Amino acid sequence: GAVVSQHPSRVICKSGTSVKIECRSLDFQATTMFWYRQFPKKSLMLMATSNEGSKATYEQGVEKDKFLINHASLTLSTLTVTSAHPEDSSFYICSASFVGNYNEQFFGPGTRLTVL
Amino acid sequence: GQSLEQPSEVTAVEGAIVQINCTYQTSGFYGLSWYQQHDGGAPTFLSYNALDGLEETGRFSSFLSRSDSYGYLLLQELQMKDSASYFCAVLKAAGNKLTFGGGTRVLVKP
């Protein structure tokens, strides 16, 4: 149980376009979802925390107008990278937690974004 | 500020024991977690310590000393499949976000 999926797994886009990444909890209701960014051989950097039905809380230094997060239901959160540029190329990972098991986060498989 | 320090890389042979230390300095502390991540894969939960002491889960054990702001992950009977990155992460409050350390790459050799 506690499976999180992400779609797409890999995306290549042109500079200036917007890209939407979906994160779904498949077999549980995620009260909180998190979005991370990870550079090669580096740690996971938290970008934002989102709770269903409310605005996301962004970490310091993360542009909320650049990285739009929507958490429309207890099983779906989306991250939209707007007007993507090559420096936005990275591995984006989501995770989810649920009531009664807050101490563990369940991670999606990640999305590799390449901006040309 | 907040920081988590762990060694960047450890190499060991199959069957050996590896201890990955993690020291942390955070503005809040609820517990210390450990995650494993294989190259290109998703992090997976290994263990969580909220109280001082040792938690054992099969070949992996995790230890926490809150007074020393220190913890470690112990990998026993190393197998080739244990080659991965291991991250310690501080949970600052129940249901709250994790702050990750830089990760330790463990390379297991035959």
GROMACS .gro file of N, CA and C in nm, chain B residues 23-24 65-70:
model
   24
  139THR      N    1   2.456   1.443   1.217
  139THR     CA    2   2.440   1.542   1.323
  139THR      C    3   2.351   1.654   1.269
  140TYR      N    4   2.267   1.705   1.354
  140TYR     CA    5   2.171   1.803   1.306
  140TYR      C    6   2.165   1.925   1.397
  181SER      N    7   2.021   1.017   1.958
  181SER     CA    8   2.051   1.079   2.087
  181SER      C    9   2.006   1.224   2.075
  182ARG      N   10   1.896   1.257   2.134
  182ARG     CA   11   1.842   1.392   2.122
  182ARG      C   12   1.931   1.493   2.194
  183SER      N   13   1.990   1.452   2.303
  183SER     CA   14   2.074   1.546   2.378
  183SER      C   15   2.200   1.582   2.300
  184ASP      N   16   2.246   1.491   2.216
  184ASP     CA   17   2.366   1.516   2.135
  184ASP      C   18   2.332   1.563   1.995
  185SER      N   19   2.204   1.573   1.963
  185SER     CA   20   2.161   1.609   1.826
  185SER      C   21   2.232   1.522   1.725
  186TYR      N   22   2.223   1.394   1.748
  186TYR     CA   23   2.303   1.298   1.671
  186TYR      C   24   2.224   1.170   1.649
   0.00000   0.00000   0.00000
